[in-house]
GROMACS .gro file of C-alpha atoms in nm:
model
  106
    1MET     CA    1   5.088  12.541   7.484
    2ASP     CA    2   5.234  12.713   7.792
    3ARG     CA    3   5.545  12.725   7.941
    4ASP     CA    4   5.490  12.387   8.163
    5GLN     CA    5   5.347  12.198   7.839
    6TYR     CA    6   5.642  12.296   7.626
    7LEU     CA    7   5.873  12.205   7.919
    8ALA     CA    8   5.728  11.871   8.007
    9GLU     CA    9   5.708  11.727   7.582
   10VAL     CA   10   6.091  11.875   7.569
   11GLU     CA   11   6.130  11.591   7.908
   12SER     CA   12   5.973  11.328   7.710
   13ARG     CA   13   6.129  11.421   7.404
   14LEU     CA   14   6.503  11.358   7.598
   15ARG     CA   15   6.339  11.088   7.740
   16ARG     CA   16   6.264  10.895   7.440
   17MET     CA   17   6.606  10.957   7.309
   18PHE     CA   18   6.779  10.907   7.578
   19SER     CA   19   6.674  10.564   7.690
   20ALA     CA   20   6.666  10.443   7.310
   21SER     CA   21   6.991  10.530   7.292
   22LYS     CA   22   7.035  10.315   7.647
   23SER     CA   23   6.877  10.112   7.437
   24GLY     CA   24   7.159  10.016   7.171
   25TYR     CA   25   6.927  10.215   6.896
   26ARG     CA   26   7.094  10.549   6.719
   27THR     CA   27   6.863  10.803   6.713
   28PRO     CA   28   6.839  10.905   6.331
   29ALA     CA   29   6.984  11.246   6.260
   30ALA     CA   30   6.626  11.404   6.133
   31ASP     CA   31   6.533  11.357   6.500
   32ARG     CA   32   6.801  11.495   6.713
   33HIS     CA   33   6.754  11.844   6.463
   34ARG     CA   34   6.378  11.826   6.529
   35LEU     CA   35   6.432  11.828   6.907
   36GLU     CA   36   6.728  12.044   6.895
   37GLY     CA   37   6.513  12.290   6.637
   38PHE     CA   38   6.153  12.242   6.899
   39MET     CA   39   6.372  12.312   7.173
   40GLN     CA   40   6.570  12.658   7.027
   41ALA     CA   41   6.233  12.759   6.941
   42GLY     CA   42   6.075  12.741   7.322
   43VAL     CA   43   6.380  12.992   7.362
   44PHE     CA   44   6.311  13.237   7.071
   45PHE     CA   45   5.944  13.230   7.203
   46GLY     CA   46   6.056  13.327   7.599
   47LEU     CA   47   5.942  13.046   7.743
   48THR     CA   48   6.260  12.860   7.861
   49ASP     CA   49   6.613  12.963   7.759
   50ASN     CA   50   6.970  12.794   7.681
   51ARG     CA   51   7.131  12.726   8.037
   52GLU     CA   52   6.754  12.578   8.195
   53LEU     CA   53   6.682  12.344   7.872
   54THR     CA   54   7.072  12.234   7.961
   55GLU     CA   55   7.030  12.177   8.314
   56LEU     CA   56   6.692  11.963   8.207
   57MET     CA   57   6.867  11.739   7.960
   58GLU     CA   58   7.124  11.699   8.240
   59GLU     CA   59   6.888  11.561   8.482
   60ILE     CA   60   6.709  11.309   8.245
   61HIS     CA   61   7.050  11.183   8.104
   62PHE     CA   62   7.125  11.189   8.453
   63SER     CA   63   6.808  11.007   8.555
   64VAL     CA   64   6.825  10.771   8.276
   65PHE     CA   65   7.256  10.684   8.228
   66GLY     CA   66   7.324  10.704   8.622
   67LYS     CA   67   7.601  10.934   8.462
   68THR     CA   68   7.658  11.331   8.379
   69ILE     CA   69   7.679  11.454   8.007
   70ARG     CA   70   8.034  11.409   8.029
   71GLU     CA   71   8.137  11.178   8.236
   72ARG     CA   72   7.910  10.915   7.930
   73ARG     CA   73   8.155  11.106   7.679
   74GLU     CA   74   8.406  10.989   7.862
   75ASP     CA   75   8.373  10.679   7.915
   76GLN     CA   76   8.246  10.561   7.528
   77PRO     CA   77   8.443  10.714   7.289
   78LEU     CA   78   8.245  10.771   6.936
   79ASN     CA   79   8.487  10.496   6.779
   80TRP     CA   80   8.320  10.515   6.485
   81GLN     CA   81   8.461  10.867   6.425
   82SER     CA   82   8.801  10.694   6.487
   83GLU     CA   83   8.807  10.423   6.177
   84THR     CA   84   8.935  10.469   5.823
   85VAL     CA   85   8.816  10.364   5.565
   86ASP     CA   86   9.073  10.226   5.261
   87TYR     CA   87   8.890  10.387   4.963
   88SER     CA   88   9.202  10.310   4.740
   89ALA     CA   89   8.954  10.069   4.513
   90TYR     CA   90   8.823  10.311   4.359
   91GLU     CA   91   9.135  10.562   4.277
   92ALA     CA   92   9.051  10.396   3.926
   93PRO     CA   93   8.840  10.452   3.674
   94PRO     CA   94   8.491  10.197   3.739
   95PHE     CA   95   8.560  10.075   3.312
   96ILE     CA   96   8.906   9.953   3.449
   97ARG     CA   97   8.765   9.832   3.747
   98ASN     CA   98   8.553   9.596   3.549
   99GLY     CA   99   8.769   9.514   3.348
  100ASP     CA  100   8.633   9.687   3.081
  101THR     CA  101   8.925   9.777   2.797
  102GLY     CA  102   8.765  10.115   2.658
  103SER     CA  103   8.670   9.955   2.261
  104PRO     CA  104   8.355  10.095   2.197
  105VAL     CA  105   8.110   9.801   2.093
  106THR     CA  106   8.012   9.721   1.807
   0.00000   0.00000   0.00000
């Protein structure tokens, strides 16, 4: 794989990921990590550098969403991080939650 083929593949993968996100699909973490690893491999093998990959990602993001990554983050903060989950129901041991008195079975 030469430099041009590598960058074309990165572009294709980024475009698929951003397009899926725009359509409302959340890319699985494994796929995001795989893409990050693929991009870091290109840096490691000297096919590109982080600056070029960042510029490519910004360019593709803008072409898909019509705004920069920063603008999109500011427009759509991640609400799931601010949600709190009430785990108080799980503070009691399961045998108490299930109504078991703890007496042995005879």
